PDB file of C-alpha atoms and ligand atoms in Angstrom:
ATOM      1  CA  MET N 300      -3.646 -62.081  58.137  1.00 84.00           C
ATOM      2  CA  ILE N 301      -2.995 -63.761  61.249  1.00 88.00           C
ATOM      3  CA  SER N 302      -5.679 -63.738  64.357  1.00 82.00           C
ATOM      4  CA  VAL N 303      -4.316 -64.877  67.779  1.00 81.00           C
ATOM      5  CA  ARG N 304      -6.345 -65.732  70.261  1.00 76.00           C
ATOM      6  CA  ASP N 305      -3.685 -66.486  73.693  1.00 65.00           C
ATOM      7  CA  SER N 306      -3.993 -66.386  77.529  1.00 58.00           C
ATOM      8  CA  ARG N 307      -1.480 -63.860  76.649  1.00 57.00           C
ATOM      9  CA  CYS N 308      -3.278 -61.340  75.549  1.00 53.00           C
ATOM     10  CA  GLY N 309      -4.463 -60.509  78.324  1.00 49.00           C
ATOM     11  CA  LEU N 310      -7.883 -62.757  78.212  1.00 44.00           C
ATOM     12  CA  PRO N 311      -8.090 -66.112  80.929  1.00 41.00           C
ATOM     13  CA  ARG N 312      -7.363 -68.268  77.524  1.00 47.00           C
ATOM     14  CA  THR N 313      -6.042 -71.322  77.808  1.00 50.00           C
ATOM     15  CA  ARG N 314      -3.534 -72.014  75.066  1.00 66.00           C
ATOM     16  CA  THR N 315      -3.228 -70.507  71.928  1.00 78.00           C
ATOM     17  CA  THR N 316      -5.168 -70.355  68.760  1.00 88.00           C
ATOM     18  CA  ILE N 317      -3.927 -68.842  65.191  1.00 94.00           C
ATOM     19  CA  THR N 318      -6.385 -68.347  62.563  1.00 97.00           C
ATOM     20  CA  ILE N 319      -4.903 -67.219  58.922  1.00 97.00           C
ATOM     21  CA  GLY N 320      -6.940 -65.408  57.827  1.00 97.00           C
ATOM     22  CA  SER N 321      -7.095 -64.412  53.512  1.00 98.00           C
ATOM     23  CA  ARG N 322      -9.587 -63.118  51.186  1.00 98.00           C
ATOM     24  CA  ASP N 323     -10.166 -66.925  49.720  1.00 98.00           C
ATOM     25  CA  ALA N 324     -11.567 -69.032  52.779  1.00 98.00           C
ATOM     26  CA  GLU N 325     -10.256 -72.495  50.771  1.00 98.00           C
ATOM     27  CA  LYS N 326      -6.696 -70.448  50.372  1.00 98.00           C
ATOM     28  CA  ALA N 327      -6.599 -69.993  54.526  1.00 98.00           C
ATOM     29  CA  THR N 328      -7.645 -73.595  55.141  1.00 98.00           C
ATOM     30  CA  ASP N 329      -5.011 -75.046  52.680  1.00 98.00           C
ATOM     31  CA  ARG N 330      -1.863 -72.661  54.076  1.00 97.00           C
ATOM     32  CA  ALA N 331      -3.161 -73.543  57.827  1.00 97.00           C
ATOM     33  CA  SER N 332      -2.366 -77.403  57.232  1.00 97.00           C
ATOM     34  CA  ALA N 333       0.611 -77.067  55.517  1.00 97.00           C
ATOM     35  CA  TYR N 334       2.011 -74.715  58.397  1.00 95.00           C
ATOM     36  CA  GLU N 335       0.284 -77.562  61.184  1.00 95.00           C
ATOM     37  CA  GLU N 336       2.449 -79.693  59.289  1.00 95.00           C
ATOM     38  CA  ARG N 337       5.414 -77.936  58.684  1.00 94.00           C
ATOM     39  CA  LEU N 338       5.694 -77.221  62.443  1.00 92.00           C
ATOM     40  CA  SER N 339       4.117 -80.853  63.225  1.00 93.00           C
ATOM     41  CA  ASP N 340       6.811 -81.923  62.027  1.00 93.00           C
ATOM     42  CA  HIS N 341       9.651 -79.935  64.084  1.00 90.00           C
ATOM     43  CA  GLY N 342       7.751 -81.667  66.587  1.00 91.00           C
ATOM     44  CA  VAL N 343       5.221 -78.478  67.519  1.00 88.00           C
ATOM     45  CA  LYS N 344       2.056 -79.559  67.232  1.00 87.00           C
ATOM     46  CA  THR N 345      -0.734 -76.520  67.156  1.00 88.00           C
ATOM     47  CA  ASP N 346      -3.946 -75.259  66.572  1.00 89.00           C
ATOM     48  CA  ILE N 347      -3.740 -73.080  63.392  1.00 95.00           C
ATOM     49  CA  ASN N 348      -7.033 -72.532  61.503  1.00 96.00           C
ATOM     50  CA  GLY N 349      -7.727 -70.864  57.974  1.00 97.00           C
ATOM     51  CA  THR N 350     -11.183 -68.453  57.380  1.00 97.00           C
ATOM     52  CA  ASP N 351     -11.858 -65.476  55.729  1.00 97.00           C
ATOM     53  CA  ASN N 352     -10.668 -62.144  56.800  1.00 97.00           C
ATOM     54  CA  SER N 353     -14.021 -61.679  58.585  1.00 97.00           C
ATOM     55  CA  SER N 354     -14.213 -64.805  60.583  1.00 97.00           C
ATOM     56  CA  ALA N 355     -10.671 -65.076  61.833  1.00 97.00           C
ATOM     57  CA  ALA N 356     -10.813 -61.058  62.768  1.00 97.00           C
ATOM     58  CA  ALA N 357     -13.883 -61.640  64.411  1.00 95.00           C
ATOM     59  CA  GLY N 358     -12.960 -64.190  67.062  1.00 84.00           C
ATOM     60  CA  ALA N 359      -9.535 -63.142  67.782  1.00 94.00           C
ATOM     61  CA  ASP N 360      -7.301 -61.303  70.522  1.00 94.00           C
ATOM     62  CA  VAL N 361      -5.076 -59.875  68.381  1.00 96.00           C
ATOM     63  CA  VAL N 362      -4.924 -59.643  64.871  1.00 97.00           C
ATOM     64  CA  ILE N 363      -1.920 -59.508  62.943  1.00 98.00           C
ATOM     65  CA  LEU N 364      -2.874 -57.228  59.826  1.00 98.00           C
ATOM     66  CA  ALA N 365       0.333 -58.576  57.141  1.00 98.00           C
ATOM     67  CA  ILE N 366      -1.533 -57.144  54.074  1.00 97.00           C
ATOM     68  CA  PRO N 367       0.514 -55.218  51.706  1.00 98.00           C
ATOM     69  CA  PRO N 368       0.571 -51.596  52.729  1.00 97.00           C
ATOM     70  CA  HIS N 369      -1.415 -50.274  49.765  1.00 97.00           C
ATOM     71  CA  HIS N 370      -4.288 -52.348  51.176  1.00 98.00           C
ATOM     72  CA  VAL N 371      -4.019 -52.354  54.621  1.00 98.00           C
ATOM     73  CA  GLY N 372      -6.679 -49.450  55.025  1.00 96.00           C
ATOM     74  CA  ASP N 373      -9.141 -50.881  53.140  1.00 96.00           C
ATOM     75  CA  THR N 374      -7.883 -53.921  54.795  1.00 97.00           C
ATOM     76  CA  VAL N 375      -9.161 -52.739  58.288  1.00 97.00           C
ATOM     77  CA  ALA N 376     -12.050 -50.569  56.516  1.00 96.00           C
ATOM     78  CA  ALA N 377     -13.608 -53.732  55.153  1.00 96.00           C
ATOM     79  CA  LEU N 378     -13.318 -55.333  58.671  1.00 96.00           C
ATOM     80  CA  THR N 379     -14.448 -52.292  60.098  1.00 95.00           C
ATOM     81  CA  ALA N 380     -17.866 -52.376  57.127  1.00 94.00           C
ATOM     82  CA  ASP N 381     -18.079 -55.929  58.871  1.00 93.00           C
ATOM     83  CA  ASP N 382     -18.674 -55.257  62.285  1.00 93.00           C
ATOM     84  CA  VAL N 383     -16.248 -57.961  63.039  1.00 95.00           C
ATOM     85  CA  LEU N 384     -13.708 -55.366  65.103  1.00 95.00           C
ATOM     86  CA  SER N 385     -14.794 -54.337  68.929  1.00 92.00           C
ATOM     87  CA  ASP N 386     -11.482 -54.924  71.130  1.00 87.00           C
ATOM     88  CA  GLN N 387      -9.846 -56.945  69.572  1.00 94.00           C
ATOM     89  CA  VAL N 388      -5.333 -55.374  68.750  1.00 97.00           C
ATOM     90  CA  LEU N 389      -4.802 -54.723  65.769  1.00 98.00           C
ATOM     91  CA  ILE N 390      -1.195 -55.191  65.398  1.00 98.00           C
ATOM     92  CA  SER N 391       0.579 -53.170  61.915  1.00 98.00           C
ATOM     93  CA  PRO N 392       3.637 -54.476  60.515  1.00 98.00           C
ATOM     94  CA  ALA N 393       3.675 -53.191  56.978  1.00 98.00           C
ATOM     95  CA  VAL N 394       6.079 -50.343  55.251  1.00 98.00           C
ATOM     96  CA  GLY N 395       5.335 -48.138  53.112  1.00 98.00           C
ATOM     97  CA  MET N 396       7.939 -48.715  50.552  1.00 98.00           C
ATOM     98  CA  LYS N 397       9.324 -47.187  46.902  1.00 98.00           C
ATOM     99  CA  GLY N 398      12.234 -48.964  44.958  1.00 98.00           C
ATOM    100  CA  ASP N 399      14.737 -47.641  42.003  1.00 98.00           C
ATOM    101  CA  GLY N 400      18.448 -48.392  40.563  1.00 98.00           C
ATOM    102  CA  ASP N 401      19.867 -47.907  44.046  1.00 98.00           C
ATOM    103  CA  GLY N 402      17.518 -49.641  46.374  1.00 98.00           C
ATOM    104  CA  LEU N 403      13.932 -48.983  48.648  1.00 98.00           C
ATOM    105  CA  HIS N 404      13.410 -45.674  49.757  1.00 98.00           C
ATOM    106  CA  TYR N 405      10.546 -45.027  52.890  1.00 98.00           C
ATOM    107  CA  ARG N 406       7.157 -43.532  51.563  1.00 98.00           C
ATOM    108  CA  PRO N 407       4.423 -43.793  53.818  1.00 98.00           C
ATOM    109  CA  PRO N 408       1.060 -42.424  53.379  1.00 98.00           C
ATOM    110  CA  SER N 409       0.225 -38.678  54.098  1.00 97.00           C
ATOM    111  CA  THR N 410      -1.646 -40.074  57.355  1.00 98.00           C
ATOM    112  CA  GLY N 411       2.361 -40.513  59.060  1.00 98.00           C
ATOM    113  CA  SER N 412       2.590 -44.014  58.977  1.00 98.00           C
ATOM    114  CA  VAL N 413       1.231 -47.145  57.236  1.00 98.00           C
ATOM    115  CA  THR N 414       0.417 -47.714  61.263  1.00 98.00           C
ATOM    116  CA  GLU N 415      -1.345 -44.618  61.784  1.00 98.00           C
ATOM    117  CA  LEU N 416      -3.000 -45.367  58.742  1.00 98.00           C
ATOM    118  CA  VAL N 417      -4.237 -48.332  60.486  1.00 98.00           C
ATOM    119  CA  ALA N 418      -5.785 -46.413  63.510  1.00 97.00           C
ATOM    120  CA  GLU N 419      -7.742 -44.035  61.202  1.00 96.00           C
ATOM    121  CA  ARG N 420      -9.471 -46.391  59.708  1.00 96.00           C
ATOM    122  CA  ALA N 421     -10.599 -48.731  62.451  1.00 96.00           C
ATOM    123  CA  PRO N 422     -13.270 -47.604  64.795  1.00 95.00           C
ATOM    124  CA  ASP N 423     -12.381 -45.212  67.524  1.00 93.00           C
ATOM    125  CA  SER N 424     -12.566 -48.017  70.473  1.00 92.00           C
ATOM    126  CA  VAL N 425     -10.429 -50.951  69.001  1.00 96.00           C
ATOM    127  CA  PRO N 426      -6.682 -50.017  70.126  1.00 97.00           C
ATOM    128  CA  VAL N 427      -3.489 -50.928  67.803  1.00 98.00           C
ATOM    129  CA  ALA N 428       0.138 -50.851  67.980  1.00 98.00           C
ATOM    130  CA  GLY N 429       2.858 -50.949  65.628  1.00 98.00           C
ATOM    131  CA  ALA N 430       5.408 -54.016  65.967  1.00 98.00           C
ATOM    132  CA  PHE N 431       7.327 -56.533  63.395  1.00 97.00           C
ATOM    133  CA  HIS N 432       7.684 -53.994  60.956  1.00 98.00           C
ATOM    134  CA  ASN N 433      11.964 -54.849  60.715  1.00 96.00           C
ATOM    135  CA  LEU N 434      11.222 -58.446  60.922  1.00 96.00           C
ATOM    136  CA  ALA N 435      12.392 -60.020  57.912  1.00 95.00           C
ATOM    137  CA  ALA N 436      10.031 -62.997  56.563  1.00 94.00           C
ATOM    138  CA  ASP N 437      12.559 -65.453  55.677  1.00 93.00           C
ATOM    139  CA  ARG N 438      14.275 -65.104  59.389  1.00 92.00           C
ATOM    140  CA  LEU N 439      11.229 -65.806  60.580  1.00 91.00           C
ATOM    141  CA  ALA N 440      10.556 -69.005  58.471  1.00 91.00           C
ATOM    142  CA  ASP N 441      13.166 -70.588  58.938  1.00 91.00           C
ATOM    143  CA  LEU N 442      12.642 -72.671  62.231  1.00 89.00           C
ATOM    144  CA  GLU N 443      16.310 -74.062  61.969  1.00 88.00           C
ATOM    145  CA  VAL N 444      17.690 -70.214  63.243  1.00 87.00           C
ATOM    146  CA  THR N 445      17.790 -68.629  66.483  1.00 86.00           C
ATOM    147  CA  LEU N 446      15.894 -65.232  65.237  1.00 91.00           C
ATOM    148  CA  ASP N 447      18.488 -63.281  67.721  1.00 93.00           C
ATOM    149  CA  VAL N 448      16.310 -59.890  66.420  1.00 96.00           C
ATOM    150  CA  ASP N 449      15.012 -57.352  67.916  1.00 97.00           C
ATOM    151  CA  THR N 450      11.160 -55.240  67.649  1.00 97.00           C
ATOM    152  CA  LEU N 451      10.314 -51.807  68.567  1.00 98.00           C
ATOM    153  CA  VAL N 452       6.709 -51.641  69.886  1.00 98.00           C
ATOM    154  CA  VAL N 453       4.672 -47.949  68.941  1.00 98.00           C
ATOM    155  CA  ALA N 454       0.824 -47.717  70.788  1.00 98.00           C
ATOM    156  CA  ASP N 455      -0.824 -44.932  72.070  1.00 98.00           C
ATOM    157  CA  ASP N 456      -1.597 -47.146  75.255  1.00 97.00           C
ATOM    158  CA  PRO N 457       0.682 -48.117  77.031  1.00 96.00           C
ATOM    159  CA  ALA N 458      -1.257 -51.378  78.353  1.00 96.00           C
ATOM    160  CA  VAL N 459      -2.355 -52.028  74.601  1.00 97.00           C
ATOM    161  CA  GLY N 460       1.680 -52.065  74.508  1.00 97.00           C
ATOM    162  CA  GLU N 461       2.375 -54.367  77.288  1.00 96.00           C
ATOM    163  CA  ARG N 462      -0.183 -56.535  75.538  1.00 95.00           C
ATOM    164  CA  VAL N 463       1.797 -56.932  72.460  1.00 97.00           C
ATOM    165  CA  VAL N 464       5.420 -56.862  74.423  1.00 96.00           C
ATOM    166  CA  THR N 465       4.051 -60.034  76.193  1.00 94.00           C
ATOM    167  CA  LEU N 466       3.131 -61.970  73.428  1.00 93.00           C
ATOM    168  CA  THR N 467       6.117 -61.069  71.398  1.00 93.00           C
ATOM    169  CA  ASP N 468       8.246 -62.355  74.618  1.00 90.00           C
ATOM    170  CA  ALA N 469       6.509 -65.641  73.060  1.00 86.00           C
ATOM    171  CA  LEU N 470       8.585 -65.770  70.095  1.00 87.00           C
ATOM    172  CA  ALA N 471      11.960 -67.553  70.469  1.00 86.00           C
ATOM    173  CA  GLY N 472      14.812 -65.112  69.749  1.00 92.00           C
ATOM    174  CA  ALA N 473      12.772 -62.184  68.968  1.00 94.00           C
ATOM    175  CA  ARG N 474      13.244 -58.628  71.912  1.00 96.00           C
ATOM    176  CA  PRO N 475      10.383 -56.530  71.819  1.00 97.00           C
ATOM    177  CA  ILE N 476      11.264 -53.234  72.645  1.00 98.00           C
ATOM    178  CA  PRO N 477       8.679 -50.241  73.602  1.00 98.00           C
ATOM    179  CA  ALA N 478       8.948 -47.949  71.255  1.00 98.00           C
ATOM    180  CA  GLY N 479       6.289 -44.863  72.171  1.00 98.00           C
ATOM    181  CA  PRO N 480       3.504 -43.882  70.883  1.00 98.00           C
ATOM    182  CA  LEU N 481       2.375 -44.094  67.370  1.00 98.00           C
ATOM    183  CA  SER N 482       3.196 -40.498  66.677  1.00 98.00           C
ATOM    184  CA  ASN N 483       7.532 -42.627  66.355  1.00 98.00           C
ATOM    185  CA  ALA N 484       6.568 -45.507  64.039  1.00 98.00           C
ATOM    186  CA  ALA N 485       7.359 -43.850  60.580  1.00 98.00           C
ATOM    187  CA  GLU N 486      10.871 -44.111  62.810  1.00 98.00           C
ATOM    188  CA  VAL N 487      10.498 -47.719  63.125  1.00 98.00           C
ATOM    189  CA  GLU N 488       8.717 -48.163  59.581  1.00 98.00           C
ATOM    190  CA  SER N 489      12.037 -46.608  57.913  1.00 98.00           C
ATOM    191  CA  LEU N 490      14.206 -48.608  59.420  1.00 98.00           C
ATOM    192  CA  THR N 491      12.742 -51.833  56.920  1.00 98.00           C
ATOM    193  CA  PRO N 492      14.163 -50.505  53.618  1.00 98.00           C
ATOM    194  CA  LEU N 493      17.646 -49.043  55.372  1.00 98.00           C
ATOM    195  CA  LEU N 494      17.537 -53.509  56.392  1.00 98.00           C
ATOM    196  CA  ILE N 495      16.936 -54.732  52.995  1.00 97.00           C
ATOM    197  CA  ASN N 496      19.335 -52.370  51.006  1.00 98.00           C
ATOM    198  CA  ILE N 497      21.824 -53.628  53.732  1.00 97.00           C
ATOM    199  CA  ALA N 498      21.880 -57.362  52.469  1.00 96.00           C
ATOM    200  CA  ARG N 499      21.649 -55.988  48.825  1.00 97.00           C
ATOM    201  CA  TYR N 500      25.082 -53.783  49.247  1.00 98.00           C
ATOM    202  CA  ASN N 501      26.309 -56.937  51.127  1.00 97.00           C
ATOM    203  CA  GLU N 502      27.047 -60.324  50.047  1.00 94.00           C
ATOM    204  CA  ASP N 503      27.418 -61.721  52.942  1.00 93.00           C
ATOM    205  CA  MET N 504      24.469 -60.091  55.040  1.00 94.00           C
ATOM    206  CA  HIS N 505      21.052 -62.224  53.849  1.00 90.00           C
ATOM    207  CA  ASP N 506      17.769 -61.175  56.028  1.00 93.00           C
ATOM    208  CA  VAL N 507      19.115 -58.067  58.173  1.00 94.00           C
ATOM    209  CA  GLY N 508      17.880 -57.507  61.325  1.00 95.00           C
ATOM    210  CA  VAL N 509      18.748 -55.435  64.093  1.00 96.00           C
ATOM    211  CA  THR N 510      19.226 -55.350  68.119  1.00 96.00           C
ATOM    212  CA  PHE N 511      19.578 -52.527  70.067  1.00 96.00           C
ATOM    213  CA  ASN N 512      22.649 -52.419  73.094  1.00 92.00           C
TER     214      ASN N 512
HETATM  215  N1  NAP S 766       7.773 -59.635  54.027  1.00 56.63           N
HETATM  216  C1  NAP S 766       8.698 -59.428  54.827  1.00 56.63           C
HETATM  217  O1  NAP S 766       9.494 -59.657  54.984  1.00 56.63           O
HETATM  218  C2  NAP S 766       8.348 -58.171  55.582  1.00 56.63           C
HETATM  219  C3  NAP S 766       9.526 -58.165  57.146  1.00 56.63           C
HETATM  220  C4  NAP S 766       8.417 -56.984  57.736  1.00 56.63           C
HETATM  221  C5  NAP S 766       6.939 -56.655  57.375  1.00 56.63           C
HETATM  222  N2  NAP S 766       6.305 -56.678  56.418  1.00 56.63           N
HETATM  223  C6  NAP S 766       4.935 -56.283  55.981  1.00 56.63           C
HETATM  224  O2  NAP S 766       4.193 -57.485  56.161  1.00 56.63           O
HETATM  225  C7  NAP S 766       3.466 -57.210  55.318  1.00 56.63           C
HETATM  226  C8  NAP S 766       2.838 -58.316  54.314  1.00 56.63           C
HETATM  227  O3  NAP S 766       4.536 -59.013  53.837  1.00 56.63           O
HETATM  228  P1  NAP S 766       4.166 -59.977  52.857  1.00 56.63           P
HETATM  229  O4  NAP S 766       5.507 -60.264  52.909  1.00 56.63           O
HETATM  230  O5  NAP S 766       3.722 -60.967  53.596  1.00 56.63           O
HETATM  231  O6  NAP S 766       3.150 -59.866  51.722  1.00 56.63           O
HETATM  232  P2  NAP S 766       2.623 -59.759  50.392  1.00 56.63           P
HETATM  233  O7  NAP S 766       2.916 -61.963  50.535  1.00 56.63           O
HETATM  234  O8  NAP S 766       2.907 -59.656  49.098  1.00 56.63           O
HETATM  235  O9  NAP S 766       0.914 -60.692  51.256  1.00 56.63           O
HETATM  236  C9  NAP S 766       0.335 -60.292  52.151  1.00 56.63           C
HETATM  237  C10 NAP S 766      -0.525 -61.163  51.759  1.00 56.63           C
HETATM  238  O10 NAP S 766      -1.610 -60.326  51.697  1.00 56.63           O
HETATM  239  C11 NAP S 766      -2.360 -60.369  50.667  1.00 56.63           C
HETATM  240  N3  NAP S 766      -3.226 -59.488  49.746  1.00 56.63           N
HETATM  241  C12 NAP S 766      -2.561 -59.532  48.482  1.00 56.63           C
HETATM  242  N4  NAP S 766      -3.079 -58.182  47.843  1.00 56.63           N
HETATM  243  C13 NAP S 766      -4.079 -58.240  48.829  1.00 56.63           C
HETATM  244  C14 NAP S 766      -5.505 -56.690  48.768  1.00 56.63           C
HETATM  245  N5  NAP S 766      -5.107 -56.366  47.508  1.00 56.63           N
HETATM  246  N6  NAP S 766      -6.554 -56.579  49.530  1.00 56.63           N
HETATM  247  C15 NAP S 766      -6.307 -57.201  50.509  1.00 56.63           C
HETATM  248  N7  NAP S 766      -5.326 -58.305  50.987  1.00 56.63           N
HETATM  249  C16 NAP S 766      -4.078 -59.005  49.968  1.00 56.63           C
HETATM  250  C17 NAP S 766      -2.491 -61.912  49.960  1.00 56.63           C
HETATM  251  O11 NAP S 766      -4.032 -62.872  50.883  1.00 56.63           O
HETATM  252  P3  NAP S 766      -4.366 -63.453  50.575  1.00 56.63           P
HETATM  253  O12 NAP S 766      -4.243 -63.348  49.263  1.00 56.63           O
HETATM  254  O13 NAP S 766      -4.396 -64.406  51.225  1.00 56.63           O
HETATM  255  O14 NAP S 766      -5.805 -62.336  50.641  1.00 56.63           O
HETATM  256  C18 NAP S 766      -1.344 -62.099  50.336  1.00 56.63           C
HETATM  257  O15 NAP S 766      -0.543 -63.216  50.814  1.00 56.63           O
HETATM  258  C19 NAP S 766       3.316 -55.702  54.416  1.00 56.63           C
HETATM  259  O16 NAP S 766       2.855 -54.843  54.472  1.00 56.63           O
HETATM  260  C20 NAP S 766       5.137 -55.906  54.240  1.00 56.63           C
HETATM  261  O17 NAP S 766       5.319 -54.965  54.569  1.00 56.63           O
HETATM  262  C21 NAP S 766       7.056 -57.699  55.688  1.00 56.63           C
END
C-alpha cells in the first residue's frame, strides 16, 4: 500500500511525503529505504517512509491500494475497523483476473469491479477513485524509460476525480484521462488482461500500455 501527502491533493502541504504501508512494518521500512536509495542514485531526493498499513493510511491525503485484488476488500475493511479512514482519497488500481492456457481473463467481484468493492467496504464519507489499472509495474519502475502512457480515472465525485488527475499529472509520462463514475470501472479494469495477453502473444511488446487519441 502507498500513502501520499501532497499539496497537489488539494491540501496546503509544501512537500510530498510517500509512505509505504505493509502488514509488516519492518518490511515497509526496508522497502522505503531501498526506494530512497535507488532514487538518490538517479539524483532525486525524496522523503519515503515505511510503516504498517493502518499508520500509513492514517496520515495520508491519498492511499493507493496496491494490493492483490482478492485482498483489497479485506484490507479496506481492516482500515475501516481501525477507524483510520476519514477523508483520504482511496485509489484502487486492482484488477481481478484468472488465467488459463490461452491467457488472462477479466474476473470482477460481484460488485462489478474491484474499485466498486473498495467503495462498498469504505465508510460512506471516504472518497474512492479507480486509477493506474493499466500501467505495467515494470514499466513504471524503469527509471530509464519515458512512460508515455494514459491512465483512466474513475470517480463518482468529479472533484475527487480532479484531485486524482492532478496528482497523476505529476507522474512524468502518464496522462490521466477522466472516464466517468465508478460504475464505469469494470470497462477500465478489463483492459488490463487484454494488455497482458497482447504482451504474451507479441515477442517485441513488453509491458504494453495504452494511449488514446
Ligand atoms: N503488477 C502490475 O503490473 C499491475 C498493473 C496494474 C495494476 N496492478 C494491480 O495492483 C495491485 C498490486 O499489484 P502487485 O503486482 O504489486 O501485487 P503483489 O506484488 O502481489 O502484492 C502487493 C503487496 O500486497 C500485499 N499483500 C499480499 N497479500 C496480501 C494480503 N493477503 N492481504 C493484504 N495485503 C497483501 C503485500 O504487501 P505486504 O506483504 O508488505 O503487506 C504485497 O507486497 C493488484 O491489485 C494488481 O491488480 C498491478
